[in-house]
Tab-separated table of C-alpha atoms in Angstrom:
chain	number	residue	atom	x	y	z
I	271	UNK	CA	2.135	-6.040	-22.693
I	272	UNK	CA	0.944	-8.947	-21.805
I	273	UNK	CA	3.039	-12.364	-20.565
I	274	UNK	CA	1.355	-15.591	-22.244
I	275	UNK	CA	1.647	-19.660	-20.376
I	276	UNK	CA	1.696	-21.847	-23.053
I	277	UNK	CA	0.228	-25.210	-22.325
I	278	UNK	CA	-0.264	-26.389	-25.778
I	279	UNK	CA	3.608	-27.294	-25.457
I	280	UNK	CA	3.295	-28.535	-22.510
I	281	UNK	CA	4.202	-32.947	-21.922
I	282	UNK	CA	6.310	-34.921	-20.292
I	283	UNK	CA	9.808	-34.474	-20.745
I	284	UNK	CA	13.252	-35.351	-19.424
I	285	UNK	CA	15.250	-32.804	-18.403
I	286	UNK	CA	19.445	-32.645	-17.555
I	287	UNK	CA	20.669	-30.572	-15.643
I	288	UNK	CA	24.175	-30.652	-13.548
I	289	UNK	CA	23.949	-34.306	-14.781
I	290	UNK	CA	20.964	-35.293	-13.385
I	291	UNK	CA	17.122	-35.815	-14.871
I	292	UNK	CA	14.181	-34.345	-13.818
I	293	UNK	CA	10.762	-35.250	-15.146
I	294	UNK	CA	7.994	-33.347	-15.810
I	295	UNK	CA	5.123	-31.822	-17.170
I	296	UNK	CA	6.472	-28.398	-19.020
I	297	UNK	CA	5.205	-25.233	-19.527
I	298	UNK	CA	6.563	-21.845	-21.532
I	299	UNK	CA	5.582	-18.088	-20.166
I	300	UNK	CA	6.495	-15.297	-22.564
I	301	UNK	CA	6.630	-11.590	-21.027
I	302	UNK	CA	8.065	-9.655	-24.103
I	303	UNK	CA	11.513	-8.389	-25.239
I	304	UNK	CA	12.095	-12.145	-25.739
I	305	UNK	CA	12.123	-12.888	-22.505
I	306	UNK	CA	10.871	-16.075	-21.678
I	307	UNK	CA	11.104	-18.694	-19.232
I	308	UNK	CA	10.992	-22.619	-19.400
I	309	UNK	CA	8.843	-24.509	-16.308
I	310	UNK	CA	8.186	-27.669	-14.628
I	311	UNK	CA	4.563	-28.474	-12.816
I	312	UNK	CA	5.090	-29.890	-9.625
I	313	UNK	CA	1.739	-30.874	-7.533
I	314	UNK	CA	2.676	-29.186	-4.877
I	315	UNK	CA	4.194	-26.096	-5.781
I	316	UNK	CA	1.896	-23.351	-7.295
I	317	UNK	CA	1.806	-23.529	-11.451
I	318	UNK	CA	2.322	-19.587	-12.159
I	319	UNK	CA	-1.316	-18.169	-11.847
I	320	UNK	CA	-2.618	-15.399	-14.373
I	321	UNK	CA	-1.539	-12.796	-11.412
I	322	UNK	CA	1.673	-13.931	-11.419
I	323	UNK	CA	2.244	-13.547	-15.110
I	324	UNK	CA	0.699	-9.825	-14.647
I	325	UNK	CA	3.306	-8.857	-12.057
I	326	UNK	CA	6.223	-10.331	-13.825
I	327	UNK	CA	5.339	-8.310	-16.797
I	328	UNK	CA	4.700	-5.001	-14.392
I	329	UNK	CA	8.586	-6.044	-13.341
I	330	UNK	CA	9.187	-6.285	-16.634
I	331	UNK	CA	7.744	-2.771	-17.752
I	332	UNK	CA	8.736	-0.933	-14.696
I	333	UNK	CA	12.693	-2.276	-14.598
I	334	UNK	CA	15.453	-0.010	-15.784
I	335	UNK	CA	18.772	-0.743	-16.972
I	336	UNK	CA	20.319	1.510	-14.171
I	337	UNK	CA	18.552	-1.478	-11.837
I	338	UNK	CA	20.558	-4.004	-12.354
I	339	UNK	CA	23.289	-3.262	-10.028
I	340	UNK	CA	20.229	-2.853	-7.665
I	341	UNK	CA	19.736	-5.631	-5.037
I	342	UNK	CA	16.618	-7.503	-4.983
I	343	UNK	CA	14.534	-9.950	-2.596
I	344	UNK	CA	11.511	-12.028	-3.591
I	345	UNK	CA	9.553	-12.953	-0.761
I	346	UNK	CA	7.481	-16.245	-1.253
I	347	UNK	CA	9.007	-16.649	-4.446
I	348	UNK	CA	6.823	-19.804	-5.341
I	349	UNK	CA	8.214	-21.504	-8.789
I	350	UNK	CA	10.722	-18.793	-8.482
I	351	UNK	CA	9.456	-16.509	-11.941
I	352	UNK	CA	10.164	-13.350	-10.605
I	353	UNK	CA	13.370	-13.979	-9.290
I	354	UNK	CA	14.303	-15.937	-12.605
I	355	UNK	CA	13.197	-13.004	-14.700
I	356	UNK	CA	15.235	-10.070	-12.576
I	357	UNK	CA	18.224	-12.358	-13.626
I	358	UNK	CA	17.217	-12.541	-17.073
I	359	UNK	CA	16.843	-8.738	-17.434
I	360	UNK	CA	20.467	-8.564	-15.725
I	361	UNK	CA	20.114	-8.633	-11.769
I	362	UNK	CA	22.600	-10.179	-9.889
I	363	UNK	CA	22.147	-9.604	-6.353
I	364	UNK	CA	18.890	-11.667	-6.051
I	365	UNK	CA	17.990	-13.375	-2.761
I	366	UNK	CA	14.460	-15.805	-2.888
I	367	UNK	CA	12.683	-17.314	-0.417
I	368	UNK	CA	9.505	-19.317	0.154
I	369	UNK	CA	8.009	-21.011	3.066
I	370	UNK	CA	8.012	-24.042	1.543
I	371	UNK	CA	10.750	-26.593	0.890
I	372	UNK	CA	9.289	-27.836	-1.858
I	373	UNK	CA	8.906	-24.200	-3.575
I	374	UNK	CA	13.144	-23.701	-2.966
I	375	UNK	CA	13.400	-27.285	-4.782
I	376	UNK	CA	11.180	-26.105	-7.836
I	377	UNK	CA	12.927	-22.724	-8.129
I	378	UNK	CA	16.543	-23.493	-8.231
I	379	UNK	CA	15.927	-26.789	-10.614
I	380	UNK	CA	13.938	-23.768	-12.877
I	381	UNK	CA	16.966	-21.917	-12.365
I	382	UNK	CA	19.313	-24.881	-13.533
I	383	UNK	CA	16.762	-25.350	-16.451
I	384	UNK	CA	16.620	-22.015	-17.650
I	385	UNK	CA	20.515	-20.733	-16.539
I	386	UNK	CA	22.268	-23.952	-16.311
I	387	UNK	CA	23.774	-22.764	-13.317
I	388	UNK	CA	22.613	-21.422	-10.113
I	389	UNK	CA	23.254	-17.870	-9.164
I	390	UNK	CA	19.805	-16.580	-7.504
I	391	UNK	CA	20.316	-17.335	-3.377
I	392	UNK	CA	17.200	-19.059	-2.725
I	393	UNK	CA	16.472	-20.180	0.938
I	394	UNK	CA	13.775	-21.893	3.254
I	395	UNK	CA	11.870	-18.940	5.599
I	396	UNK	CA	9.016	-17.583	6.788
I	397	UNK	CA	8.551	-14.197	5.429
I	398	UNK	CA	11.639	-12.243	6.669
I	399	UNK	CA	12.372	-15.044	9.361
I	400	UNK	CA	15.602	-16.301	8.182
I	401	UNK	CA	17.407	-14.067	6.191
I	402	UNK	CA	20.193	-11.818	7.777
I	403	UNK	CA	19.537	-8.106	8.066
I	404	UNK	CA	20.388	-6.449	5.635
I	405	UNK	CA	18.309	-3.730	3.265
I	406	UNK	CA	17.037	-4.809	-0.650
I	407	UNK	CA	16.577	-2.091	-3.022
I	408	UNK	CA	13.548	-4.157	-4.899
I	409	UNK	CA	11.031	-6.524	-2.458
I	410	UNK	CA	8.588	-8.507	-4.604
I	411	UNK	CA	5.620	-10.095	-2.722
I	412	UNK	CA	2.901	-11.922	-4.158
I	413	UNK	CA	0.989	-13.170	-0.896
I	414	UNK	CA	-1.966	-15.488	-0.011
I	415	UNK	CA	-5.242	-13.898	-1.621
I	416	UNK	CA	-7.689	-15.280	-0.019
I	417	UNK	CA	-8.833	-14.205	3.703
I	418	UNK	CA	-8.808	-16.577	6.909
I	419	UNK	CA	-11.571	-19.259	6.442
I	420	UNK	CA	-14.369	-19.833	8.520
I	421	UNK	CA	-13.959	-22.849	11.084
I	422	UNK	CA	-16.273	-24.824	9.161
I	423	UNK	CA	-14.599	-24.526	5.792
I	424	UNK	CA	-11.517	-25.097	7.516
I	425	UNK	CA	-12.362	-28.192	8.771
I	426	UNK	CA	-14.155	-28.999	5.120
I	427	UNK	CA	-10.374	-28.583	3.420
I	428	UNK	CA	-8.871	-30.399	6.087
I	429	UNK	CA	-11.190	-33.708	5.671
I	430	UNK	CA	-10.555	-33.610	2.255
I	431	UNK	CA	-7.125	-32.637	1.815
I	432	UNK	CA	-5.094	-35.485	0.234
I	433	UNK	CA	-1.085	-35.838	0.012
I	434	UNK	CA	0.423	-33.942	-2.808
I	435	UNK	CA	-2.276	-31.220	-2.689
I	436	UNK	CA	-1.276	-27.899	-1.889
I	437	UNK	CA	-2.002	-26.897	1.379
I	438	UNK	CA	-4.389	-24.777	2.998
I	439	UNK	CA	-1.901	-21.974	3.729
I	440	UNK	CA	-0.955	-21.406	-0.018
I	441	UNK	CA	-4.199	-19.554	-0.693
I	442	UNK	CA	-5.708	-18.390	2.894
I	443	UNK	CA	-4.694	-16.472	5.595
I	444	UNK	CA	-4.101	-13.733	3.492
I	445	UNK	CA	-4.574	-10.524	5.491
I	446	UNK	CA	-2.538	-12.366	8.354
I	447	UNK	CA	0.198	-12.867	6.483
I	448	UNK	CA	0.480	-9.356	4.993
I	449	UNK	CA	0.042	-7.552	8.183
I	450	UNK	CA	3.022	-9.474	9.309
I	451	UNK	CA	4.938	-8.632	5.698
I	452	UNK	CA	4.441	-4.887	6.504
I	453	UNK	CA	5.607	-5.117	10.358
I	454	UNK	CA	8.434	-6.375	8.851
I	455	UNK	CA	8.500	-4.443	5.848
I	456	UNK	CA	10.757	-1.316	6.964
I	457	UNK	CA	13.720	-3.030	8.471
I	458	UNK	CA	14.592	-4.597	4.896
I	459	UNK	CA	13.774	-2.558	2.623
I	460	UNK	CA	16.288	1.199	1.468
I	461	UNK	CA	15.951	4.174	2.034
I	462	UNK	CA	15.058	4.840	-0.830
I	463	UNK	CA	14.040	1.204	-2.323
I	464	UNK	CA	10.370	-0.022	-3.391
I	465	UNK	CA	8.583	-3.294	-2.430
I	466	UNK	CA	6.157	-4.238	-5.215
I	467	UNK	CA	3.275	-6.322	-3.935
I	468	UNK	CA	0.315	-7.975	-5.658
I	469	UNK	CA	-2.683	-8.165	-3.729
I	470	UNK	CA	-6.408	-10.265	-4.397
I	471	UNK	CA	-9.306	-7.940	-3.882
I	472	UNK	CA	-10.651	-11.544	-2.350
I	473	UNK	CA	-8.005	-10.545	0.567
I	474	UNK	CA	-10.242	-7.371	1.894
I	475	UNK	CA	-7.445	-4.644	0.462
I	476	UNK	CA	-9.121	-2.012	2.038
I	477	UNK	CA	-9.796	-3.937	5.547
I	478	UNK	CA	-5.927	-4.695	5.238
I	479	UNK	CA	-4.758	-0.793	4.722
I	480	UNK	CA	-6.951	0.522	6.835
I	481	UNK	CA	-5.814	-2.170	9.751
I	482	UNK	CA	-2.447	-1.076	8.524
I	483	UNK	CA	-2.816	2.635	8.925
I	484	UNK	CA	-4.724	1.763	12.879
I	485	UNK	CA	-1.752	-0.144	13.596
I	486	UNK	CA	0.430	2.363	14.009
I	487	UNK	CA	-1.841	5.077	14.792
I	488	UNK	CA	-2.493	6.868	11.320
I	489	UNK	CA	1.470	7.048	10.637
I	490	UNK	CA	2.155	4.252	9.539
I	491	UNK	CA	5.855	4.182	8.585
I	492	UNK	CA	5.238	3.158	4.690
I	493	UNK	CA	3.669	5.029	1.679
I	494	UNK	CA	1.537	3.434	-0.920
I	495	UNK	CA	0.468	3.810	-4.271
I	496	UNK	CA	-1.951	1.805	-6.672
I	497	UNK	CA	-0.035	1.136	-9.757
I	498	UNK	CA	-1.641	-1.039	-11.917
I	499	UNK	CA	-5.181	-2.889	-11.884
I	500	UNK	CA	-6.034	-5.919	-13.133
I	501	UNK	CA	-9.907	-8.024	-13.342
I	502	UNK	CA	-9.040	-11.577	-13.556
I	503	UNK	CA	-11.758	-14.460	-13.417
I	504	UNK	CA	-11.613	-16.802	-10.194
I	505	UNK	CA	-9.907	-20.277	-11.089
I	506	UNK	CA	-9.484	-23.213	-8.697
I	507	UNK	CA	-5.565	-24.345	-7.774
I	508	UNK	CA	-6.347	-27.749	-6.607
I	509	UNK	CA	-8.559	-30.494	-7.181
I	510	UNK	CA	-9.787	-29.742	-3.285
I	511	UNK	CA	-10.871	-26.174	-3.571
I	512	UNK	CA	-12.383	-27.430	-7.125
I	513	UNK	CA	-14.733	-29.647	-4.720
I	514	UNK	CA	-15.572	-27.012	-2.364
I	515	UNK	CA	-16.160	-24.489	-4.552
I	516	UNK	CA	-19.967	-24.223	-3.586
I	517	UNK	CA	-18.653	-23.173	0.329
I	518	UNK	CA	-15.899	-20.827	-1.042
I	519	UNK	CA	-18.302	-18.885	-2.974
I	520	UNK	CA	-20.370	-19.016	0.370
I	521	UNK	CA	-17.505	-18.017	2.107
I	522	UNK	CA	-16.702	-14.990	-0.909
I	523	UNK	CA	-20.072	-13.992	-0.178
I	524	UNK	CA	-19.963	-13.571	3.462
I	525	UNK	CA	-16.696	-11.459	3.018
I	526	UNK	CA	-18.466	-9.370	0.990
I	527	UNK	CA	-21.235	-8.595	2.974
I	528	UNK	CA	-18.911	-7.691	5.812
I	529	UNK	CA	-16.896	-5.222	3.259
I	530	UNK	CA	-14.065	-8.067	3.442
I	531	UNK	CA	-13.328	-8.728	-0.232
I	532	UNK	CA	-14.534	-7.459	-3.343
I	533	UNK	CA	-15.414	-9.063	-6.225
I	534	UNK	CA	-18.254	-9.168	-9.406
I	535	UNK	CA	-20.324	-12.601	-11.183
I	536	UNK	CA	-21.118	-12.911	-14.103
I	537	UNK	CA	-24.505	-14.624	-15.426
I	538	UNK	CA	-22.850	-17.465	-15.376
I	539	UNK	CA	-22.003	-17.540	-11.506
I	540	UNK	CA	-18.219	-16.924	-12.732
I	541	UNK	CA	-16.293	-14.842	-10.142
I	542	UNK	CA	-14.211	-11.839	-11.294
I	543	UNK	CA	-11.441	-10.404	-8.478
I	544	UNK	CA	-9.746	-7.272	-8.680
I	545	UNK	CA	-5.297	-7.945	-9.186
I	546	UNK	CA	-3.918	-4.948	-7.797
I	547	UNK	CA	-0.139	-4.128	-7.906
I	548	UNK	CA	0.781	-1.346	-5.065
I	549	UNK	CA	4.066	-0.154	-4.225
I	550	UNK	CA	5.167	0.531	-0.621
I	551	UNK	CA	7.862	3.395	0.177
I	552	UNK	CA	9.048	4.840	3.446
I	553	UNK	CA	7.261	7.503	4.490
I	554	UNK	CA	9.442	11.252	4.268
């Protein structure tokens, strides 16, 4: 199965909803059964990347009808697809959140668009920051997958970073940010619940699981499994990593030779990455 964007539809459009219009450039994913979902780009929100459309259609495959009394929590839900689509296949208790204000903004106007009403509790946090304690049967992360940049390329993005671009967090700091995710991790999620997580091979998986495991001295508190692989070519989110795309591959490189990412190039200097889909448990 696989879930298909559709940009030859997309154009600017006029949309009402709760009475009010909202402009934009439009876009169509299809994941199968007829599910399909209706979205607006927004500079500085994340259009759904080709790992994004491979995890919703992993929910997609891997969701039961026995879920849907099931409660469920996307963490840095973006555009707010996978939380839209766990209410289109009958979820109810669905909390979202994202870091970024903008993101929340996006995600319930796609909910209006595609629901005409708003039933998904979306809210502003950092990871688990803000949200009360409480345990989710279902915990959907798709994090950062790109590593912590160098202090030179760092201060490259920042010269050229322009208003309406997406910021430098979006895409790196990866294996920070999922170190803190699985800290976290155990407090939230059931007894016997899953968090599904989508991680960039461009992240160092192995450097973050084996950090992971070191941690907590070999016994770690969560299980994993490798679920599904995916090889997806490299493509550039914004118009500044587009111009720096010479010192990223620099920067790929140097992960590499430290046995911090993992990735294969073509002839053509194209840059294939690894999409891998793991599930985390609590260890018995």
């Amino acid at each position: 199965m696989q879930g298909l964007i559709d940009h030859g539809l997309a154009g600017k459009h006029y949309f009402e909803c709760n009475q009010v219009e909202y402009p934009g450039d439009t876009y169509k994913i299809y994941f199968g059964l007829g599910l399909q979902l209706d979205l607006i780009h927004s500079p500085n929100v994340f259009q759904v990347s080709l790992a994004g459309v491979r995890l919703g259609c992993y929910l997609l495959r891997s969701f039961s009808s026995n879920r849907t009394n099931n409660s469920f929590l996307d963490i840095g839900t973006g555009s707010g697809i996978h939380a839209l689509l766990i209410r289109k296949l009958g979820g109810h208790d669905i909390v979202a959140t994202d870091i970024s204000e903008h993101a929340i903004e996006q995600a319930k106007l796609h909910e209006l668009l595609n629901f005409k009403q708003l039933a998904i509790s979306f809210c502003a946090s950092d990871l688990f920051n803000n949200l009360p304690e409480r345990q989710f049967e279902t915990i959907i992360f798709n994090p950062p997958g790109w590593r912590t940049p160098s202090p030179s390329l760092t201060q490259r993005l920042e010269i050229i970073a322009q208003t309406g671009q997406l910021p430098i967090q979006a895409m790196f700091y990866g294996e920070k940010v999922i170190a803190r995710f699985l800290d976290d991790l155990p407090r939230y999620l059931a007894p016997s619940g899953r968090a599904i997580v989508g991680l960039n091979s461009l992240v160092g998986i192995r450097d973050v699981l084996d950090r992971y495991k070191e941690t907590h001295h070999g016994a770690p508190p969560l299980t994993y499994r490798l679920m599904e692989r995916h090889t997806l070519p490299l493509l550039y989110y914004s118009d500044q990593w587009q111009m720096t795309s010479t010192l990223l591959k620099r920067e790929f490189q140097h992960w590499a030779n430290h046995d911090l990412a993992a990735y294969a190039t073509d002839k053509n200097g194209t840059i294939f990455w690894s999409y891998e889909i793991i599930e985390f448990y609590h260890s018995t």
